Coordinates of C-alpha atoms and ligand atoms in Angstrom, one line a residue:
M924 CA -103.1 150.8 134.9
A925 CA -103.1 147.3 136.3
K926 CA -99.4 146.8 135.6
T927 CA -98.4 149.9 137.5
G928 CA -100.8 149.7 140.4
N929 CA -103.1 152.4 141.9
K930 CA -100.7 155.4 142.1
L931 CA -102.0 158.7 141.0
W932 CA -98.5 159.6 139.7
H933 CA -97.8 156.4 137.8
G934 CA -98.2 157.7 134.2
R935 CA -94.6 157.3 133.2
F936 CA -93.7 154.3 135.2
Q937 CA -93.2 150.8 133.6
E938 CA -93.2 148.8 136.8
A939 CA -95.3 148.7 140.0
T940 CA -93.7 150.0 143.2
A941 CA -91.9 147.3 145.2
A942 CA -93.9 146.3 148.3
S943 CA -90.9 147.1 150.5
V944 CA -90.8 150.7 149.1
E945 CA -94.5 151.2 149.6
K946 CA -94.1 150.3 153.2
F947 CA -90.9 152.4 153.7
V948 CA -92.2 155.6 152.2
A949 CA -95.6 155.6 153.7
S950 CA -96.6 158.2 156.2
I951 CA -100.3 157.5 156.4
G952 CA -99.7 155.8 159.8
Y953 CA -99.1 159.2 161.4
D954 CA -100.2 161.9 158.9
R955 CA -103.8 160.7 159.0
R956 CA -103.9 163.1 161.9
L957 CA -103.9 165.9 159.3
A958 CA -107.1 164.6 157.6
R959 CA -109.3 167.5 158.9
M960 CA -106.8 170.1 157.9
D961 CA -106.3 168.5 154.5
I962 CA -110.0 168.5 153.8
A963 CA -110.4 172.1 154.9
G964 CA -107.5 173.1 152.6
S965 CA -109.0 171.2 149.7
L966 CA -112.4 172.8 150.2
A967 CA -110.9 176.3 150.1
H968 CA -108.7 175.4 147.1
A969 CA -111.7 174.0 145.2
R970 CA -113.8 177.1 145.9
M971 CA -111.1 179.3 144.6
L972 CA -110.7 177.1 141.5
R973 CA -114.4 177.5 140.8
E974 CA -114.1 181.3 141.3
V975 CA -111.3 181.6 138.7
G976 CA -113.1 179.4 136.3
L977 CA -111.1 176.2 136.6
L978 CA -114.1 174.2 138.0
T979 CA -117.7 174.3 137.1
A980 CA -120.4 174.9 139.7
G981 CA -121.4 171.3 139.4
E982 CA -117.9 170.0 139.8
L983 CA -117.4 172.1 142.9
A984 CA -120.6 170.8 144.3
A985 CA -119.6 167.2 143.6
I986 CA -116.1 167.8 145.2
R987 CA -117.8 169.3 148.3
R988 CA -120.2 166.4 148.7
G989 CA -117.4 163.9 148.2
L990 CA -115.1 165.5 150.7
A991 CA -117.9 165.8 153.3
A992 CA -118.6 162.1 152.9
I993 CA -114.9 161.3 153.3
E994 CA -114.7 163.4 156.4
R995 CA -117.7 161.6 157.9
Q996 CA -116.1 158.3 157.2
I997 CA -112.8 159.4 158.8
V998 CA -114.6 160.7 161.9
A999 CA -116.6 157.5 162.1
G1000 CA -113.5 155.4 161.8
T1001 CA -114.7 153.7 158.6
F1002 CA -112.4 155.3 156.1
P1003 CA -110.3 152.6 154.3
F1004 CA -106.8 154.0 154.8
D1005 CA -104.5 152.5 152.2
E1006 CA -100.7 152.3 152.9
S1007 CA -99.9 151.9 149.2
L1008 CA -101.3 155.4 148.7
E1009 CA -98.4 156.8 150.9
D1010 CA -100.0 159.6 152.8
I1011 CA -103.2 161.4 153.8
H1012 CA -103.2 163.6 150.8
M1013 CA -103.2 160.8 148.3
N1014 CA -105.7 158.7 150.4
I1015 CA -108.2 161.5 150.4
E1016 CA -107.7 162.5 146.7
A1017 CA -108.0 158.8 145.6
A1018 CA -111.2 158.4 147.6
L1019 CA -112.6 161.5 146.1
I1020 CA -111.9 160.3 142.6
R1021 CA -113.6 157.0 143.4
R1022 CA -116.7 159.1 144.4
T1023 CA -116.7 161.6 141.5
P1024 CA -114.9 162.3 138.2
A1025 CA -114.6 165.9 139.3
G1026 CA -112.1 164.6 141.9
R1027 CA -109.6 164.4 139.1
K1028 CA -109.6 168.2 138.9
L1029 CA -109.0 168.9 142.6
H1030 CA -105.2 168.8 142.3
T1031 CA -105.1 171.5 139.7
A1032 CA -102.4 174.0 140.4
R1033 CA -101.4 172.2 143.6
S1034 CA -98.6 169.8 144.7
R1035 CA -98.4 167.7 147.7
N1036 CA -95.4 169.9 148.6
D1037 CA -97.5 173.0 149.2
Q1038 CA -100.4 170.9 150.4
V1039 CA -98.5 169.3 153.2
A1040 CA -97.0 172.6 154.2
L1041 CA -100.5 174.0 154.4
D1042 CA -101.8 171.1 156.4
L1043 CA -99.0 171.3 158.9
R1044 CA -99.5 175.1 159.3
L1045 CA -103.2 174.6 159.9
W1046 CA -102.4 172.0 162.5
A1047 CA -99.7 174.1 164.2
R1048 CA -102.0 177.1 164.4
E1049 CA -104.7 175.0 166.2
E1050 CA -102.0 173.6 168.5
C1051 CA -100.7 177.1 169.4
D1052 CA -104.3 178.0 170.5
A1053 CA -104.8 174.7 172.4
V1054 CA -101.5 174.9 174.2
T1055 CA -102.0 178.5 175.1
A1056 CA -105.4 177.7 176.7
L1057 CA -103.7 175.0 178.8
V1058 CA -101.0 177.4 179.8
V1059 CA -103.6 179.9 180.9
A1060 CA -105.4 177.2 182.9
L1061 CA -102.2 176.3 184.7
Q1062 CA -101.5 180.0 185.4
K1063 CA -105.0 180.4 186.9
A1064 CA -104.5 177.4 189.1
L1065 CA -101.3 178.8 190.4
V1066 CA -102.7 182.3 191.0
N1067 CA -105.8 180.8 192.8
Q1068 CA -103.4 179.0 195.2
A1069 CA -101.4 182.2 195.7
A1070 CA -104.6 184.0 196.6
K1071 CA -105.6 181.3 199.0
N1072 CA -102.2 181.3 200.7
T1073 CA -101.3 185.0 201.0
D1074 CA -99.8 184.6 204.5
V1075 CA -97.8 181.5 204.1
V1076 CA -94.0 182.0 204.6
L1077 CA -91.3 179.6 203.7
P1078 CA -87.5 179.7 202.9
A1079 CA -86.5 180.8 199.5
Y1080 CA -83.4 178.9 198.4
T1081 CA -80.2 179.6 196.5
H1082 CA -77.9 176.7 195.8
L1083 CA -80.8 174.7 197.5
Q1084 CA -79.6 176.2 200.8
P1085 CA -82.1 178.3 202.8
A1086 CA -81.5 181.9 201.8
Q1087 CA -84.2 184.4 202.8
P1088 CA -87.8 184.2 204.0
A1089 CA -90.3 184.5 201.1
L1090 CA -94.1 184.3 200.6
L1091 CA -95.4 181.1 199.1
A1092 CA -97.6 183.3 196.8
H1093 CA -94.4 184.9 195.5
I1094 CA -92.9 181.6 194.6
L1095 CA -96.2 180.5 192.9
L1096 CA -96.2 183.7 190.9
A1097 CA -92.6 183.0 189.8
Y1098 CA -94.0 180.0 187.9
V1099 CA -96.8 182.2 186.5
E1100 CA -94.2 184.7 185.1
Q1101 CA -92.4 181.9 183.3
L1102 CA -95.6 180.7 181.8
G1103 CA -96.5 184.2 180.8
R1104 CA -93.4 184.3 178.6
D1105 CA -94.3 181.0 177.1
R1106 CA -97.6 182.5 176.0
E1107 CA -95.8 185.5 174.4
R1108 CA -93.6 183.1 172.5
L1109 CA -96.6 181.1 171.3
A1110 CA -98.4 184.2 170.1
E1111 CA -95.3 185.3 168.2
T1112 CA -94.9 181.9 166.6
R1113 CA -98.5 181.8 165.6
R1114 CA -98.0 185.0 163.6
R1115 CA -95.3 183.3 161.6
I1116 CA -97.3 180.1 161.3
N1117 CA -100.3 182.0 159.9
I1118 CA -98.9 182.5 156.3
L1119 CA -100.4 180.6 153.4
P1120 CA -98.0 178.3 151.5
L1121 CA -100.7 176.9 149.1
G1122 CA -100.3 178.1 145.5
A1123 CA -96.6 177.6 145.6
G1124 CA -97.2 174.3 143.7
A1125 CA -94.3 171.9 143.6
V1126 CA -91.7 174.6 143.8
A1127 CA -91.9 177.4 141.2
G1128 CA -95.6 178.2 141.0
T1129 CA -98.2 177.6 138.3
T1130 CA -99.1 178.9 134.9
L1131 CA -102.8 178.7 135.8
P1132 CA -104.7 181.9 137.0
I1133 CA -105.2 181.0 140.7
N1134 CA -106.0 183.5 143.4
R1135 CA -103.9 182.8 146.5
Q1136 CA -105.1 185.8 148.3
R1137 CA -108.6 184.4 148.2
V1138 CA -107.5 181.0 149.6
A1139 CA -105.7 182.8 152.4
E1140 CA -108.9 184.7 153.2
L1141 CA -111.0 181.5 153.2
L1142 CA -108.6 179.8 155.6
G1143 CA -108.0 182.7 157.9
F1144 CA -104.3 183.3 157.0
E1145 CA -102.8 186.7 157.5
A1146 CA -100.9 186.7 154.2
V1147 CA -99.6 184.5 151.4
A1148 CA -96.0 183.3 151.4
R1149 CA -94.1 185.6 149.0
N1150 CA -91.7 183.1 147.5
S1151 CA -92.9 179.7 146.3
I1152 CA -89.5 178.1 146.7
D1153 CA -89.3 179.2 150.3
A1154 CA -93.0 178.3 150.9
V1155 CA -92.5 174.6 150.2
S1156 CA -89.2 174.1 151.9
D1157 CA -89.8 176.3 155.0
R1158 CA -90.3 174.4 158.3
D1159 CA -89.2 177.3 160.5
F1160 CA -92.6 177.5 162.0
A1161 CA -92.6 173.9 163.1
L1162 CA -89.1 174.3 164.7
E1163 CA -90.2 177.4 166.4
L1164 CA -93.3 175.7 167.8
A1165 CA -91.1 172.8 168.9
F1166 CA -88.8 175.3 170.7
D1167 CA -91.7 177.0 172.4
L1168 CA -93.0 173.5 173.5
A1169 CA -89.5 172.6 174.8
M1170 CA -89.4 175.8 176.8
I1171 CA -92.8 175.1 178.3
Q1172 CA -91.7 171.6 179.2
Q1173 CA -88.5 173.0 180.7
H1174 CA -90.6 175.2 183.0
L1175 CA -92.8 172.3 183.9
S1176 CA -89.8 170.2 184.6
R1177 CA -88.2 172.7 186.9
W1178 CA -91.5 173.2 188.7
A1179 CA -91.9 169.4 189.0
E1180 CA -88.4 169.2 190.5
D1181 CA -89.3 171.8 193.1
W1182 CA -92.4 170.1 194.1
I1183 CA -90.9 166.6 194.1
L1184 CA -88.6 168.0 196.8
W1185 CA -91.5 169.6 198.5
C1186 CA -93.3 166.2 198.7
S1187 CA -90.3 164.6 200.3
N1188 CA -90.4 163.7 204.0
E1189 CA -87.4 166.0 204.4
F1190 CA -89.2 169.1 203.1
G1191 CA -92.8 168.1 203.8
Y1192 CA -94.2 171.3 202.2
F1193 CA -96.7 169.8 199.8
Q1194 CA -99.0 166.8 199.6
I1195 CA -100.3 165.4 196.3
P1196 CA -103.7 163.8 196.8
D1197 CA -104.0 160.0 196.5
A1198 CA -105.7 160.3 193.2
Y1199 CA -102.5 161.8 191.7
S1200 CA -100.0 159.7 193.6
T1201 CA -98.7 156.2 192.9
G1202 CA -97.7 153.4 195.1
S1203 CA -94.8 150.8 195.2
S1204 CA -95.2 147.2 194.0
M1205 CA -93.1 146.1 197.0
M1206 CA -93.1 148.8 199.7
P1207 CA -96.6 149.1 201.2
Q1208 CA -96.1 152.4 202.8
K1209 CA -95.1 154.4 199.7
R1210 CA -96.8 157.3 198.0
N1211 CA -94.7 158.5 195.2
P1212 CA -94.9 161.7 193.0
D1213 CA -94.6 159.7 189.7
V1214 CA -96.7 162.2 187.8
L1215 CA -94.2 165.0 188.6
E1216 CA -91.3 162.7 187.8
L1217 CA -92.8 161.9 184.4
I1218 CA -93.4 165.6 183.7
R1219 CA -89.7 166.1 184.4
G1220 CA -88.8 163.0 182.3
K1221 CA -90.8 164.1 179.4
A1222 CA -88.7 167.2 179.0
A1223 CA -85.9 164.9 177.7
R1224 CA -88.3 163.6 175.1
V1225 CA -89.5 167.0 174.0
Y1226 CA -85.9 168.2 173.7
G1227 CA -85.3 165.1 171.6
D1228 CA -88.1 166.1 169.3
L1229 CA -86.7 169.6 168.9
T1230 CA -83.3 168.2 168.2
T1231 CA -84.7 165.8 165.7
L1232 CA -86.3 168.7 163.8
L1233 CA -83.2 170.8 163.9
V1234 CA -81.0 168.0 162.5
L1235 CA -83.6 167.0 160.0
V1236 CA -83.6 170.3 158.1
K1237 CA -79.9 171.3 158.6
G1238 CA -78.6 169.8 155.3
L1239 CA -81.6 170.1 153.0
P1240 CA -81.0 171.7 149.7
L1241 CA -83.9 174.0 148.4
A1242 CA -86.7 173.2 148.2
Y1243 CA -89.0 170.3 149.2
N1244 CA -87.2 167.0 150.0
R1245 CA -88.9 163.8 151.2
D1246 CA -86.9 164.1 154.5
L1247 CA -89.5 166.6 155.5
Q1248 CA -92.0 163.9 155.9
E1249 CA -90.1 163.0 159.0
D1250 CA -91.0 166.3 160.6
K1251 CA -94.4 165.1 161.7
P1252 CA -93.7 162.4 164.4
P1253 CA -91.5 164.7 166.5
I1254 CA -93.7 167.8 166.3
F1255 CA -96.8 165.8 167.0
D1256 CA -95.1 164.0 169.9
A1257 CA -93.8 167.3 171.4
A1258 CA -97.3 168.8 171.3
D1259 CA -98.9 165.7 172.8
Q1260 CA -96.4 165.4 175.7
V1261 CA -96.6 169.1 176.5
R1262 CA -100.4 169.1 176.4
S1263 CA -100.8 166.2 178.7
S1264 CA -98.1 167.5 181.1
L1265 CA -99.8 170.9 181.3
A1266 CA -103.2 169.4 182.0
L1267 CA -101.8 167.2 184.8
A1268 CA -99.8 170.0 186.3
A1269 CA -102.9 172.1 186.6
E1270 CA -104.8 169.3 188.3
I1271 CA -102.0 168.8 190.8
V1272 CA -101.7 172.5 191.6
R1273 CA -105.5 172.7 192.0
H1274 CA -105.9 169.6 194.3
G1275 CA -102.6 169.5 196.2
R1276 CA -102.3 170.8 199.8
F1277 CA -99.5 173.0 201.2
N1278 CA -98.3 172.5 204.8
A1279 CA -97.9 176.1 206.0
T1280 CA -96.8 175.1 209.6
R1281 CA -94.0 173.0 208.2
M1282 CA -92.9 175.8 205.8
L1283 CA -92.8 178.3 208.7
D1284 CA -91.0 175.8 210.8
R1285 CA -88.3 175.3 208.2
C1286 CA -87.6 179.1 208.4
R1287 CA -85.8 178.2 211.7
G1288 CA -82.2 177.3 212.0
G1289 CA -81.1 178.8 208.7
Y1290 CA -80.6 182.4 209.8
L1291 CA -82.8 183.6 207.0
D1292 CA -83.1 187.0 208.6
A1293 CA -79.4 187.6 208.5
T1294 CA -79.6 189.8 205.4
A1295 CA -82.4 191.8 206.9
L1296 CA -80.2 192.4 210.0
A1297 CA -77.3 193.6 207.8
E1298 CA -79.8 196.0 206.1
Y1299 CA -81.0 197.2 209.5
L1300 CA -77.3 198.2 210.2
V1301 CA -77.1 199.9 206.8
G1302 CA -80.2 201.9 207.8
R1303 CA -78.2 203.1 210.9
G1304 CA -75.2 204.2 208.9
E1305 CA -73.0 201.1 208.7
P1306 CA -71.4 200.5 205.3
F1307 CA -72.9 197.3 203.9
R1308 CA -69.6 195.4 203.7
N1309 CA -69.0 196.1 207.4
A1310 CA -72.6 195.1 208.2
H1311 CA -72.1 191.8 206.3
G1312 CA -69.0 191.0 208.5
I1313 CA -70.7 192.0 211.7
V1314 CA -73.8 189.9 211.1
G1315 CA -71.6 187.0 209.9
R1316 CA -69.9 187.0 213.4
I1317 CA -73.3 187.4 215.2
V1318 CA -74.6 184.3 213.2
A1319 CA -71.6 182.3 214.3
A1320 CA -72.1 183.3 217.9
C1321 CA -75.8 182.3 217.7
A1322 CA -75.1 179.1 215.9
E1323 CA -72.7 178.1 218.7
R1324 CA -75.5 178.7 221.3
K1325 CA -78.0 177.0 219.0
I1326 CA -80.4 180.0 219.1
E1327 CA -82.1 182.1 216.4
L1328 CA -81.1 185.7 215.8
S1329 CA -84.5 186.8 217.3
E1330 CA -83.7 184.8 220.4
A1331 CA -80.3 186.5 221.0
P1332 CA -80.1 188.9 224.0
L1333 CA -79.4 192.6 223.1
E1334 CA -76.0 192.4 224.9
L1335 CA -74.9 189.8 222.4
F1336 CA -75.8 192.0 219.4
Q1337 CA -74.1 195.0 221.1
R1338 CA -70.9 193.1 221.6
F1339 CA -70.6 193.2 217.8
S1340 CA -72.1 196.6 217.0
R1341 CA -73.2 199.5 219.1
R1342 CA -75.6 200.6 216.4
I1343 CA -78.0 197.7 217.3
E1344 CA -80.7 198.8 219.6
R1345 CA -83.8 197.3 221.2
G1346 CA -86.0 198.0 218.1
V1347 CA -83.9 195.4 216.2
Y1348 CA -86.4 192.6 217.2
D1349 CA -89.0 194.2 214.9
Y1350 CA -86.7 193.4 212.0
L1351 CA -86.0 189.7 212.9
G1352 CA -87.9 186.5 212.3
P1353 CA -89.4 185.5 209.0
L1354 CA -92.8 187.3 209.5
N1355 CA -91.1 190.6 210.2
V1356 CA -88.8 190.2 207.2
V1357 CA -91.7 189.7 204.7
K1358 CA -93.5 192.7 206.2
R1359 CA -90.4 194.8 205.4
Y1360 CA -89.4 193.9 201.9
R1361 CA -90.2 197.0 199.9
S1362 CA -88.3 196.8 196.6
S1363 CA -90.5 196.3 193.5
G1364 CA -90.6 192.6 192.5
S1365 CA -89.7 191.5 196.1
S1366 CA -91.5 189.1 198.5
G1367 CA -93.1 192.0 200.4
R1368 CA -96.6 191.3 201.6
R1369 CA -98.3 194.2 200.0
L1370 CA -96.3 193.9 196.8
V1371 CA -97.2 190.3 196.4
A1372 CA -100.8 190.9 197.2
A1373 CA -100.9 193.5 194.4
E1374 CA -99.3 191.1 192.0
V1375 CA -101.8 188.4 192.8
K1376 CA -104.6 190.9 192.1
R1377 CA -103.0 192.0 188.8
W1378 CA -102.6 188.5 187.6
K1379 CA -106.1 187.5 188.6
K1380 CA -107.4 190.4 186.6
S1381 CA -105.2 189.8 183.5
L1382 CA -106.2 186.1 183.5
S1383 CA -110.0 186.6 183.9
Ligands
LIG2596 N1 -96.1 162.7 152.7 C1 -95.3 163.8 152.3 C2 -94.8 164.6 153.5 O1 -95.3 164.4 154.5 C3 -96.1 164.7 151.4 C4 -95.4 165.3 150.3 C5 -94.8 164.4 149.3 N2 -94.3 165.1 148.2 C6 -93.5 164.5 147.3 N3 -93.1 165.2 146.4 N4 -93.2 163.2 147.4 O2 -93.9 165.5 153.3

C-alpha cells in the first residue's frame, strides 16, 4: 500500500503515480462543485444496495452517518480536499472509508463513469430550474415596465433607420417573447436531463442484482437510461443546456446592444441609474453602460463554452473517455455567466428610466407615418404599388420644405393624389398611427394592452 500510494484503484500497480500525472489528471479543483449531488447520489445508491441485500442495515446507517458528516465538513469549508485523489468522487469515497469500514462497500455495482454522469445530470437539472426562475424574473421586470409605459411611442427601426412608430410596451414585449422561447427550450432540455444513468456501471452493467428503478424514484428521475453504453458516454444533455444558455445570452446581448444605443446621447431614450453605471478613469463627465457591454461581451464567452463542448465530444469512441472530464469547466462557466447576466439585466430593467419625451421627439423627421399614408390610399381604392410611389413623392416634397407629413397643406397632398381628403390628418403623426394599427401582433394600442395583460397573468 505504501509503495503505490493512496489510490483506491492501485491493486495491480507496481509504482506510485508520478506527481506530474496526479496534477495533470486532477479535476477536484472544479468538480468539488458537484459534492452535494455526489452525496445525494451515494445516499440513494446505498439505500438501494440495502434494499436488495448488498448492505446490512448497520452498514447503511454507518454510510449515512459518514456521508452526512462529510457534507457538513464540505459546507463548513473544513473538508480536506486532496488533489492526489483526482476528483470529487474519490475524495468523498476515501473520506467515507476513513470514517467507516462500510465505506468500502459503497462503490458496489457503481463506476465513476455512471457516477459522474449522474452528478452532472443532477447539477444540470437544478441549473435548469434556477435559470428558468431568473428568466421569469426578467420577463416580469419587462412586463411591469410595459404596463407602466403603455402610452409611450418611439420609432421602430429596420436597418437601424427609423421605420414606423411603435409603442415602447410593444418593444419590451418583444424581449419577453424571446425569453418565453428560452423557457420552453429549458423545459424540453430538463425532460432529457431527467433520466438516470446510474447502474450502467463502467460501461456494460453489473452482474449484481441492483434496482435502478428504485434509485430513479429516490432521486426524482423520470426514467432509467435504457442502454448502459449510451448512459456513460452521453453528454447530449450538457450540450443542449449549453445551447439553451447560449441562446439566452444571445437574447441578452441583443437587448444590451439596443439599450446601449438607447443610453447614448444621440438616442437619449434610457437612463441607467448611477448604481448600475460606471465612470471613466480619465474623463470626469462620463457615465458608461459597462454592465450592458459586459452582458454583450459575455455572449462570446458562452458561445466559446458551447463550442468547447461540441468539439470535445465530436471524436470520442464509445463509451466513457477521460476527455469527458473537460466538460465541466465550460458548462459551469456558461451557467455562471448567464445567471449573473440575467440577474443584472433584471435590475437594470427595474431601476432604469425611459425618456418618453425624447422618444416621441425622435418620431419627427423620419416620415414614420409614410406607410400609414400609403395604407390610407389603399383604403380609398389605390393599388398599393401606386400608393407607395405617390407617398414616396409626397415625402420628397415635404423633405424639401423640411416639414412633417402632418404639417403639409391639403393642396400639396392633392397635387399627388386626388384621393387624399381633409380626413387624412387623422391618419398622420405617430399617435394616430399607433391608434390605427389593427393586425394581430401589431403595435396597436389596444392589442398591446391586451398582450401586457396576458403576459402579466401568465407570469403571476
Ligand atoms: N473525474 C472524472 C470525470 O470528471 C470522473 C470519471 C473518471 N472515470 C475514469 N474511468 N477515470 O469525468
